JSON list of C-alpha atoms and ligand atoms in Angstrom, two decimals:
[
{"chain": "A", "resi": 199, "resn": "MET", "atom": "CA", "xyz": [36.98, 28.16, 77.43]},
{"chain": "A", "resi": 200, "resn": "LYS", "atom": "CA", "xyz": [38.02, 25.19, 75.76]},
{"chain": "A", "resi": 201, "resn": "ILE", "atom": "CA", "xyz": [35.92, 22.43, 74.89]},
{"chain": "A", "resi": 202, "resn": "LYS", "atom": "CA", "xyz": [36.51, 19.14, 76.17]},
{"chain": "A", "resi": 203, "resn": "GLN", "atom": "CA", "xyz": [33.86, 17.01, 75.06]},
{"chain": "A", "resi": 204, "resn": "ILE", "atom": "CA", "xyz": [30.46, 16.97, 73.44]},
{"chain": "A", "resi": 205, "resn": "ASN", "atom": "CA", "xyz": [28.02, 14.83, 74.74]},
{"chain": "A", "resi": 206, "resn": "VAL", "atom": "CA", "xyz": [25.28, 13.84, 72.33]},
{"chain": "A", "resi": 207, "resn": "HIS", "atom": "CA", "xyz": [21.57, 15.01, 73.79]},
{"chain": "A", "resi": 208, "resn": "LEU", "atom": "CA", "xyz": [19.61, 14.33, 70.68]},
{"chain": "A", "resi": 209, "resn": "SER", "atom": "CA", "xyz": [20.44, 12.06, 68.10]},
{"chain": "A", "resi": 210, "resn": "GLU", "atom": "CA", "xyz": [19.74, 13.02, 64.12]},
{"chain": "A", "resi": 211, "resn": "GLU", "atom": "CA", "xyz": [17.36, 10.28, 64.28]},
{"chain": "A", "resi": 212, "resn": "LYS", "atom": "CA", "xyz": [15.19, 11.73, 67.19]},
{"chain": "A", "resi": 213, "resn": "ILE", "atom": "CA", "xyz": [15.85, 15.06, 66.09]},
{"chain": "A", "resi": 214, "resn": "GLU", "atom": "CA", "xyz": [14.40, 14.11, 62.22]},
{"chain": "A", "resi": 215, "resn": "ALA", "atom": "CA", "xyz": [11.44, 12.06, 63.45]},
{"chain": "A", "resi": 216, "resn": "ARG", "atom": "CA", "xyz": [10.27, 15.14, 65.65]},
{"chain": "A", "resi": 217, "resn": "ILE", "atom": "CA", "xyz": [10.58, 17.70, 62.53]},
{"chain": "A", "resi": 218, "resn": "LYS", "atom": "CA", "xyz": [8.36, 15.26, 61.08]},
{"chain": "A", "resi": 219, "resn": "GLU", "atom": "CA", "xyz": [5.87, 15.69, 63.32]},
{"chain": "A", "resi": 220, "resn": "LEU", "atom": "CA", "xyz": [6.21, 19.20, 63.35]},
{"chain": "A", "resi": 221, "resn": "GLY", "atom": "CA", "xyz": [5.92, 19.21, 59.51]},
{"chain": "A", "resi": 222, "resn": "ALA", "atom": "CA", "xyz": [2.83, 17.31, 59.71]},
{"chain": "A", "resi": 223, "resn": "GLN", "atom": "CA", "xyz": [0.99, 19.34, 62.56]},
{"chain": "A", "resi": 224, "resn": "ILE", "atom": "CA", "xyz": [1.98, 22.62, 60.50]},
{"chain": "A", "resi": 225, "resn": "SER", "atom": "CA", "xyz": [0.70, 21.33, 57.33]},
{"chain": "A", "resi": 226, "resn": "ALA", "atom": "CA", "xyz": [-2.68, 20.12, 58.87]},
{"chain": "A", "resi": 227, "resn": "GLU", "atom": "CA", "xyz": [-3.13, 23.77, 60.21]},
{"chain": "A", "resi": 228, "resn": "TYR", "atom": "CA", "xyz": [-2.25, 25.64, 57.36]},
{"chain": "A", "resi": 229, "resn": "GLY", "atom": "CA", "xyz": [-3.87, 23.43, 54.87]},
{"chain": "A", "resi": 230, "resn": "ASP", "atom": "CA", "xyz": [-3.58, 24.43, 51.25]},
{"chain": "A", "resi": 231, "resn": "GLU", "atom": "CA", "xyz": [-2.86, 28.19, 52.32]},
{"chain": "A", "resi": 232, "resn": "PRO", "atom": "CA", "xyz": [0.90, 29.23, 51.59]},
{"chain": "A", "resi": 233, "resn": "VAL", "atom": "CA", "xyz": [3.40, 29.89, 54.11]},
{"chain": "A", "resi": 234, "resn": "CYS", "atom": "CA", "xyz": [6.45, 31.70, 54.04]},
{"chain": "A", "resi": 235, "resn": "LEU", "atom": "CA", "xyz": [9.35, 30.20, 56.30]},
{"chain": "A", "resi": 236, "resn": "ILE", "atom": "CA", "xyz": [11.66, 32.71, 57.77]},
{"chain": "A", "resi": 237, "resn": "CYS", "atom": "CA", "xyz": [14.69, 31.10, 58.15]},
{"chain": "A", "resi": 238, "resn": "ILE", "atom": "CA", "xyz": [16.87, 32.92, 60.75]},
{"chain": "A", "resi": 239, "resn": "LEU", "atom": "CA", "xyz": [20.36, 32.72, 59.87]},
{"chain": "A", "resi": 240, "resn": "LYS", "atom": "CA", "xyz": [22.60, 30.98, 60.29]},
{"chain": "A", "resi": 241, "resn": "GLY", "atom": "CA", "xyz": [21.56, 28.55, 63.06]},
{"chain": "A", "resi": 242, "resn": "SER", "atom": "CA", "xyz": [18.03, 27.91, 61.59]},
{"chain": "A", "resi": 243, "resn": "VAL", "atom": "CA", "xyz": [19.45, 26.78, 58.41]},
{"chain": "A", "resi": 244, "resn": "PHE", "atom": "CA", "xyz": [19.78, 22.84, 58.97]},
{"chain": "A", "resi": 245, "resn": "PHE", "atom": "CA", "xyz": [16.02, 22.63, 60.71]},
{"chain": "A", "resi": 246, "resn": "THR", "atom": "CA", "xyz": [14.68, 24.84, 58.19]},
{"chain": "A", "resi": 247, "resn": "CYS", "atom": "CA", "xyz": [15.64, 22.69, 55.28]},
{"chain": "A", "resi": 248, "resn": "GLU", "atom": "CA", "xyz": [14.43, 19.55, 57.29]},
{"chain": "A", "resi": 249, "resn": "LEU", "atom": "CA", "xyz": [11.08, 21.26, 58.16]},
{"chain": "A", "resi": 250, "resn": "ALA", "atom": "CA", "xyz": [10.43, 22.53, 54.91]},
{"chain": "A", "resi": 251, "resn": "LYS", "atom": "CA", "xyz": [10.92, 19.00, 53.30]},
{"chain": "A", "resi": 252, "resn": "ARG", "atom": "CA", "xyz": [7.92, 17.76, 55.58]},
{"chain": "A", "resi": 253, "resn": "ILE", "atom": "CA", "xyz": [5.33, 20.64, 54.94]},
{"chain": "A", "resi": 254, "resn": "THR", "atom": "CA", "xyz": [2.97, 20.09, 52.37]},
{"chain": "A", "resi": 255, "resn": "SER", "atom": "CA", "xyz": [1.42, 23.42, 52.16]},
{"chain": "A", "resi": 256, "resn": "PRO", "atom": "CA", "xyz": [2.67, 25.47, 49.53]},
{"chain": "A", "resi": 257, "resn": "VAL", "atom": "CA", "xyz": [6.00, 27.06, 51.16]},
{"chain": "A", "resi": 258, "resn": "GLU", "atom": "CA", "xyz": [8.34, 29.90, 50.24]},
{"chain": "A", "resi": 259, "resn": "ILE", "atom": "CA", "xyz": [11.68, 30.54, 52.08]},
{"chain": "A", "resi": 260, "resn": "GLU", "atom": "CA", "xyz": [13.09, 33.57, 53.22]},
{"chain": "A", "resi": 261, "resn": "PHE", "atom": "CA", "xyz": [16.17, 34.33, 55.02]},
{"chain": "A", "resi": 262, "resn": "MET", "atom": "CA", "xyz": [16.83, 37.03, 57.62]},
{"chain": "A", "resi": 263, "resn": "SER", "atom": "CA", "xyz": [20.18, 37.52, 60.26]},
{"chain": "A", "resi": 264, "resn": "VAL", "atom": "CA", "xyz": [20.08, 39.21, 63.18]},
{"chain": "A", "resi": 265, "resn": "SER", "atom": "CA", "xyz": [22.65, 39.59, 65.80]},
{"chain": "A", "resi": 266, "resn": "SER", "atom": "CA", "xyz": [21.92, 39.89, 69.41]},
{"chain": "A", "resi": 267, "resn": "TYR", "atom": "CA", "xyz": [25.11, 41.65, 70.81]},
{"chain": "A", "resi": 268, "resn": "GLY", "atom": "CA", "xyz": [26.24, 40.02, 73.98]},
{"chain": "A", "resi": 269, "resn": "ALA", "atom": "CA", "xyz": [29.52, 38.55, 75.76]},
{"chain": "A", "resi": 270, "resn": "GLY", "atom": "CA", "xyz": [29.94, 35.04, 75.55]},
{"chain": "A", "resi": 271, "resn": "THR", "atom": "CA", "xyz": [27.17, 32.62, 75.64]},
{"chain": "A", "resi": 272, "resn": "SER", "atom": "CA", "xyz": [23.88, 35.22, 76.20]},
{"chain": "A", "resi": 273, "resn": "SER", "atom": "CA", "xyz": [22.46, 37.65, 74.29]},
{"chain": "A", "resi": 274, "resn": "SER", "atom": "CA", "xyz": [22.23, 41.23, 75.49]},
{"chain": "A", "resi": 275, "resn": "GLY", "atom": "CA", "xyz": [18.76, 42.51, 74.24]},
{"chain": "A", "resi": 276, "resn": "VAL", "atom": "CA", "xyz": [20.18, 45.00, 71.60]},
{"chain": "A", "resi": 277, "resn": "VAL", "atom": "CA", "xyz": [19.21, 43.35, 68.96]},
{"chain": "A", "resi": 278, "resn": "LYS", "atom": "CA", "xyz": [20.73, 44.24, 65.06]},
{"chain": "A", "resi": 279, "resn": "ILE", "atom": "CA", "xyz": [19.15, 43.12, 61.73]},
{"chain": "A", "resi": 280, "resn": "VAL", "atom": "CA", "xyz": [22.33, 42.19, 59.85]},
{"chain": "A", "resi": 281, "resn": "GLN", "atom": "CA", "xyz": [20.47, 41.00, 56.90]},
{"chain": "A", "resi": 282, "resn": "ASP", "atom": "CA", "xyz": [16.89, 41.70, 56.36]},
{"chain": "A", "resi": 283, "resn": "LEU", "atom": "CA", "xyz": [14.29, 39.92, 54.07]},
{"chain": "A", "resi": 284, "resn": "SER", "atom": "CA", "xyz": [14.42, 40.44, 50.33]},
{"chain": "A", "resi": 285, "resn": "THR", "atom": "CA", "xyz": [11.07, 40.66, 49.84]},
{"chain": "A", "resi": 286, "resn": "SER", "atom": "CA", "xyz": [7.69, 41.78, 51.53]},
{"chain": "A", "resi": 287, "resn": "ILE", "atom": "CA", "xyz": [5.61, 39.93, 54.04]},
{"chain": "A", "resi": 288, "resn": "GLU", "atom": "CA", "xyz": [2.40, 42.09, 54.07]},
{"chain": "A", "resi": 289, "resn": "GLY", "atom": "CA", "xyz": [-0.58, 39.93, 53.72]},
{"chain": "A", "resi": 290, "resn": "LYS", "atom": "CA", "xyz": [1.18, 36.18, 53.97]},
{"chain": "A", "resi": 291, "resn": "ASN", "atom": "CA", "xyz": [0.99, 33.40, 56.58]},
{"chain": "A", "resi": 292, "resn": "VAL", "atom": "CA", "xyz": [4.29, 34.09, 58.12]},
{"chain": "A", "resi": 293, "resn": "LEU", "atom": "CA", "xyz": [6.17, 31.30, 60.13]},
{"chain": "A", "resi": 294, "resn": "VAL", "atom": "CA", "xyz": [9.86, 32.69, 61.73]},
{"chain": "A", "resi": 295, "resn": "ILE", "atom": "CA", "xyz": [11.77, 29.22, 62.07]},
{"chain": "A", "resi": 296, "resn": "GLU", "atom": "CA", "xyz": [14.48, 29.77, 65.18]},
{"chain": "A", "resi": 297, "resn": "ASP", "atom": "CA", "xyz": [17.17, 27.34, 66.19]},
{"chain": "A", "resi": 298, "resn": "ILE", "atom": "CA", "xyz": [16.80, 27.99, 70.22]},
{"chain": "A", "resi": 299, "resn": "ILE", "atom": "CA", "xyz": [14.86, 30.52, 72.27]},
{"chain": "A", "resi": 300, "resn": "ASP", "atom": "CA", "xyz": [17.14, 31.53, 75.20]},
{"chain": "A", "resi": 301, "resn": "SER", "atom": "CA", "xyz": [16.52, 34.87, 77.15]},
{"chain": "A", "resi": 302, "resn": "GLY", "atom": "CA", "xyz": [13.78, 35.58, 74.35]},
{"chain": "A", "resi": 303, "resn": "ARG", "atom": "CA", "xyz": [15.16, 38.89, 73.68]},
{"chain": "A", "resi": 304, "resn": "THR", "atom": "CA", "xyz": [16.09, 38.10, 69.79]},
{"chain": "A", "resi": 305, "resn": "LEU", "atom": "CA", "xyz": [12.46, 36.73, 69.25]},
{"chain": "A", "resi": 306, "resn": "ASN", "atom": "CA", "xyz": [10.52, 39.40, 71.06]},
{"chain": "A", "resi": 307, "resn": "TYR", "atom": "CA", "xyz": [12.50, 41.98, 68.94]},
{"chain": "A", "resi": 308, "resn": "LEU", "atom": "CA", "xyz": [12.35, 40.53, 65.81]},
{"chain": "A", "resi": 309, "resn": "LEU", "atom": "CA", "xyz": [8.32, 39.28, 66.16]},
{"chain": "A", "resi": 310, "resn": "GLN", "atom": "CA", "xyz": [7.69, 43.02, 67.25]},
{"chain": "A", "resi": 311, "resn": "ASN", "atom": "CA", "xyz": [9.80, 44.10, 64.00]},
{"chain": "A", "resi": 312, "resn": "LEU", "atom": "CA", "xyz": [7.89, 41.46, 61.59]},
{"chain": "A", "resi": 313, "resn": "LYS", "atom": "CA", "xyz": [4.38, 42.84, 62.93]},
{"chain": "A", "resi": 314, "resn": "THR", "atom": "CA", "xyz": [4.75, 45.98, 61.56]},
{"chain": "A", "resi": 315, "resn": "ARG", "atom": "CA", "xyz": [5.12, 45.03, 58.20]},
{"chain": "A", "resi": 316, "resn": "ASN", "atom": "CA", "xyz": [1.38, 43.73, 58.49]},
{"chain": "A", "resi": 317, "resn": "PRO", "atom": "CA", "xyz": [1.91, 39.68, 57.69]},
{"chain": "A", "resi": 318, "resn": "LYS", "atom": "CA", "xyz": [-1.44, 37.89, 57.39]},
{"chain": "A", "resi": 319, "resn": "SER", "atom": "CA", "xyz": [-0.59, 35.62, 60.37]},
{"chain": "A", "resi": 320, "resn": "LEU", "atom": "CA", "xyz": [2.48, 35.73, 62.29]},
{"chain": "A", "resi": 321, "resn": "LYS", "atom": "CA", "xyz": [4.06, 32.10, 63.99]},
{"chain": "A", "resi": 322, "resn": "LEU", "atom": "CA", "xyz": [6.96, 31.06, 65.45]},
{"chain": "A", "resi": 323, "resn": "CYS", "atom": "CA", "xyz": [8.54, 27.66, 65.16]},
{"chain": "A", "resi": 324, "resn": "THR", "atom": "CA", "xyz": [11.41, 26.84, 67.10]},
{"chain": "A", "resi": 325, "resn": "LEU", "atom": "CA", "xyz": [13.68, 23.64, 67.28]},
{"chain": "A", "resi": 326, "resn": "LEU", "atom": "CA", "xyz": [14.98, 23.91, 70.99]},
{"chain": "A", "resi": 327, "resn": "ASP", "atom": "CA", "xyz": [13.19, 25.80, 73.69]},
{"chain": "A", "resi": 328, "resn": "LYS", "atom": "CA", "xyz": [15.02, 26.66, 77.20]},
{"chain": "A", "resi": 329, "resn": "PRO", "atom": "CA", "xyz": [12.33, 27.96, 79.03]},
{"chain": "A", "resi": 330, "resn": "GLU", "atom": "CA", "xyz": [14.18, 28.26, 82.39]},
{"chain": "A", "resi": 331, "resn": "ARG", "atom": "CA", "xyz": [16.28, 31.04, 80.73]},
{"chain": "A", "resi": 332, "resn": "ARG", "atom": "CA", "xyz": [13.69, 33.03, 79.84]},
{"chain": "A", "resi": 333, "resn": "VAL", "atom": "CA", "xyz": [13.75, 36.64, 80.61]},
{"chain": "A", "resi": 334, "resn": "VAL", "atom": "CA", "xyz": [11.14, 38.19, 77.92]},
{"chain": "A", "resi": 335, "resn": "GLU", "atom": "CA", "xyz": [8.02, 36.60, 77.19]},
{"chain": "A", "resi": 336, "resn": "VAL", "atom": "CA", "xyz": [7.64, 35.11, 73.45]},
{"chain": "A", "resi": 337, "resn": "ALA", "atom": "CA", "xyz": [4.70, 33.39, 72.49]},
{"chain": "A", "resi": 338, "resn": "VAL", "atom": "CA", "xyz": [5.82, 29.95, 70.81]},
{"chain": "A", "resi": 339, "resn": "ASP", "atom": "CA", "xyz": [3.38, 28.25, 68.73]},
{"chain": "A", "resi": 340, "resn": "TYR", "atom": "CA", "xyz": [5.49, 24.84, 67.48]},
{"chain": "A", "resi": 341, "resn": "VAL", "atom": "CA", "xyz": [8.33, 23.81, 69.81]},
{"chain": "A", "resi": 342, "resn": "GLY", "atom": "CA", "xyz": [10.38, 20.81, 68.59]},
{"chain": "A", "resi": 343, "resn": "PHE", "atom": "CA", "xyz": [12.16, 20.16, 72.26]},
{"chain": "A", "resi": 344, "resn": "VAL", "atom": "CA", "xyz": [12.20, 21.64, 75.48]},
{"chain": "A", "resi": 345, "resn": "ILE", "atom": "CA", "xyz": [15.68, 21.38, 76.79]},
{"chain": "A", "resi": 346, "resn": "PRO", "atom": "CA", "xyz": [17.36, 22.12, 79.98]},
{"chain": "A", "resi": 347, "resn": "ASP", "atom": "CA", "xyz": [19.70, 25.07, 80.79]},
{"chain": "A", "resi": 348, "resn": "GLU", "atom": "CA", "xyz": [23.00, 23.77, 79.33]},
{"chain": "A", "resi": 349, "resn": "PHE", "atom": "CA", "xyz": [24.72, 25.06, 76.05]},
{"chain": "A", "resi": 350, "resn": "VAL", "atom": "CA", "xyz": [23.93, 23.09, 73.01]},
{"chain": "A", "resi": 351, "resn": "VAL", "atom": "CA", "xyz": [26.06, 22.71, 69.53]},
{"chain": "A", "resi": 352, "resn": "GLY", "atom": "CA", "xyz": [25.25, 20.82, 66.49]},
{"chain": "A", "resi": 353, "resn": "TYR", "atom": "CA", "xyz": [22.54, 20.77, 63.84]},
{"chain": "A", "resi": 354, "resn": "GLY", "atom": "CA", "xyz": [22.97, 24.47, 63.12]},
{"chain": "A", "resi": 355, "resn": "LEU", "atom": "CA", "xyz": [23.61, 25.82, 66.77]},
{"chain": "A", "resi": 356, "resn": "ASP", "atom": "CA", "xyz": [27.33, 26.98, 67.12]},
{"chain": "A", "resi": 357, "resn": "TYR", "atom": "CA", "xyz": [29.99, 27.57, 69.99]},
{"chain": "A", "resi": 358, "resn": "ASP", "atom": "CA", "xyz": [32.03, 30.38, 68.38]},
{"chain": "A", "resi": 359, "resn": "GLN", "atom": "CA", "xyz": [30.87, 29.76, 64.84]},
{"chain": "A", "resi": 360, "resn": "LYS", "atom": "CA", "xyz": [32.04, 26.02, 65.29]},
{"chain": "A", "resi": 361, "resn": "TYR", "atom": "CA", "xyz": [30.20, 22.68, 65.30]},
{"chain": "A", "resi": 362, "resn": "ARG", "atom": "CA", "xyz": [27.11, 23.91, 63.36]},
{"chain": "A", "resi": 363, "resn": "ASN", "atom": "CA", "xyz": [27.77, 20.69, 61.03]},
{"chain": "A", "resi": 364, "resn": "LEU", "atom": "CA", "xyz": [27.43, 18.22, 63.62]},
{"chain": "A", "resi": 365, "resn": "PRO", "atom": "CA", "xyz": [24.37, 16.12, 62.92]},
{"chain": "A", "resi": 366, "resn": "TYR", "atom": "CA", "xyz": [23.26, 15.57, 66.56]},
{"chain": "A", "resi": 367, "resn": "ILE", "atom": "CA", "xyz": [22.58, 17.84, 69.28]},
{"chain": "A", "resi": 368, "resn": "GLY", "atom": "CA", "xyz": [24.97, 17.91, 72.01]},
{"chain": "A", "resi": 369, "resn": "PHE", "atom": "CA", "xyz": [25.63, 19.46, 75.55]},
{"chain": "A", "resi": 370, "resn": "VAL", "atom": "CA", "xyz": [29.16, 21.10, 75.67]},
{"chain": "A", "resi": 371, "resn": "GLU", "atom": "CA", "xyz": [31.73, 19.92, 78.46]},
{"chain": "A", "resi": 372, "resn": "ILE", "atom": "CA", "xyz": [34.06, 22.65, 79.26]},
{"chain": "A", "resi": 373, "resn": "GLU", "atom": "CA", "xyz": [37.58, 21.88, 80.28]},
{"chain": "A", "resi": 374, "resn": "ASP", "atom": "CA", "xyz": [38.35, 24.35, 82.98]},
{"chain": "A", "resi": 375, "resn": "GLU", "atom": "CA", "xyz": [41.98, 26.02, 84.05]},
{"chain": "A", "resi": 376, "resn": "GLU", "atom": "CA", "xyz": [43.18, 22.97, 85.74]},
{"chain": "A", "resi": 377, "resn": "GLY", "atom": "CA", "xyz": [42.53, 20.53, 82.93]},
{"chain": "A", "resi": 378, "resn": "GLU", "atom": "CA", "xyz": [39.08, 19.27, 84.80]},
{"chain": "A", "resi": 379, "resn": "ALA", "atom": "CA", "xyz": [35.86, 18.78, 83.00]},
{"chain": "A", "resi": 380, "resn": "SER", "atom": "CA", "xyz": [32.70, 20.70, 83.71]},
{"chain": "A", "resi": 381, "resn": "GLU", "atom": "CA", "xyz": [29.29, 21.07, 82.52]},
{"chain": "B", "resi": 72, "resn": "LIG", "atom": "P1", "xyz": [17.86, 34.69, 73.10]},
{"chain": "B", "resi": 72, "resn": "LIG", "atom": "O1", "xyz": [17.86, 36.18, 72.75]},
{"chain": "B", "resi": 72, "resn": "LIG", "atom": "O2", "xyz": [18.74, 34.61, 74.27]},
{"chain": "B", "resi": 72, "resn": "LIG", "atom": "O3", "xyz": [16.76, 34.07, 73.31]},
{"chain": "B", "resi": 72, "resn": "LIG", "atom": "O4", "xyz": [19.10, 34.06, 71.94]},
{"chain": "B", "resi": 72, "resn": "LIG", "atom": "C1", "xyz": [18.90, 33.10, 71.41]},
{"chain": "B", "resi": 72, "resn": "LIG", "atom": "C2", "xyz": [20.27, 33.26, 70.41]},
{"chain": "B", "resi": 72, "resn": "LIG", "atom": "O5", "xyz": [21.15, 32.75, 71.05]},
{"chain": "B", "resi": 72, "resn": "LIG", "atom": "C3", "xyz": [19.86, 31.69, 69.45]},
{"chain": "B", "resi": 72, "resn": "LIG", "atom": "O6", "xyz": [19.40, 32.12, 68.25]},
{"chain": "B", "resi": 72, "resn": "LIG", "atom": "C4", "xyz": [21.40, 31.56, 69.54]},
{"chain": "B", "resi": 72, "resn": "LIG", "atom": "O7", "xyz": [22.14, 31.78, 68.51]},
{"chain": "B", "resi": 72, "resn": "LIG", "atom": "C5", "xyz": [21.89, 31.66, 70.87]},
{"chain": "B", "resi": 72, "resn": "LIG", "atom": "N1", "xyz": [21.71, 30.71, 71.93]},
{"chain": "B", "resi": 72, "resn": "LIG", "atom": "C6", "xyz": [21.04, 30.90, 73.00]},
{"chain": "B", "resi": 72, "resn": "LIG", "atom": "N2", "xyz": [21.33, 29.42, 73.44]},
{"chain": "B", "resi": 72, "resn": "LIG", "atom": "C7", "xyz": [22.31, 28.70, 72.54]},
{"chain": "B", "resi": 72, "resn": "LIG", "atom": "C8", "xyz": [23.00, 27.38, 72.86]},
{"chain": "B", "resi": 72, "resn": "LIG", "atom": "O8", "xyz": [22.56, 26.64, 73.94]},
{"chain": "B", "resi": 72, "resn": "LIG", "atom": "N3", "xyz": [23.62, 27.23, 71.98]},
{"chain": "B", "resi": 72, "resn": "LIG", "atom": "C9", "xyz": [24.03, 27.83, 70.96]},
{"chain": "B", "resi": 72, "resn": "LIG", "atom": "N4", "xyz": [23.30, 28.98, 70.72]},
{"chain": "B", "resi": 72, "resn": "LIG", "atom": "C10", "xyz": [22.60, 29.52, 71.78]},
{"chain": "B", "resi": 73, "resn": "LIG", "atom": "MG1", "xyz": [24.43, 31.43, 67.45]}
]
């Protein structure tokens, strides 16, 4: 598959305005309670940085990397922890930061895993949500944008490890065999 074009869906300004709102909402809810943000590598890096700057509660940032095995652009449900947290989350308010929730398999597995480590509270914040694609139920506490069932790149999200650095989020237009474009 070759990418023909990337069509802007959410501009940098729009994304950052929404992140500011999420930051205010999270700050109001946690107040002076410390919150441990768990950034899910690599897709959530840009979102986590921008969001952390907008939270006024005391923040700690941790990283975790998971891979969901599957061909092409969907996950299989077999989730592997590639890089675990470097610290204990026992007794902490944990807020998992994800780039996108698609089938829900990755987060379903991850939340169950984190729950066994006895955090004080465990919540989930995602920049994007594709509810039409859900296979496994996931309780999402904070959502940046609900998007239709289309593959997106940018602002951390990749296509074959590329395009993460685009400052906006765009829909990918694929070139078919005959060179004609299709979404
Ligand atoms: P899930 O387990 O199906 O919910 O998969 C979530 C993961 O799939 C995300 O963390 C992304 O890495 C990837 N993913 C799902 N949809 C997209 C997309 O539209 N663009 C880029 N990555 C995606
Ligand atoms: Mg990915």
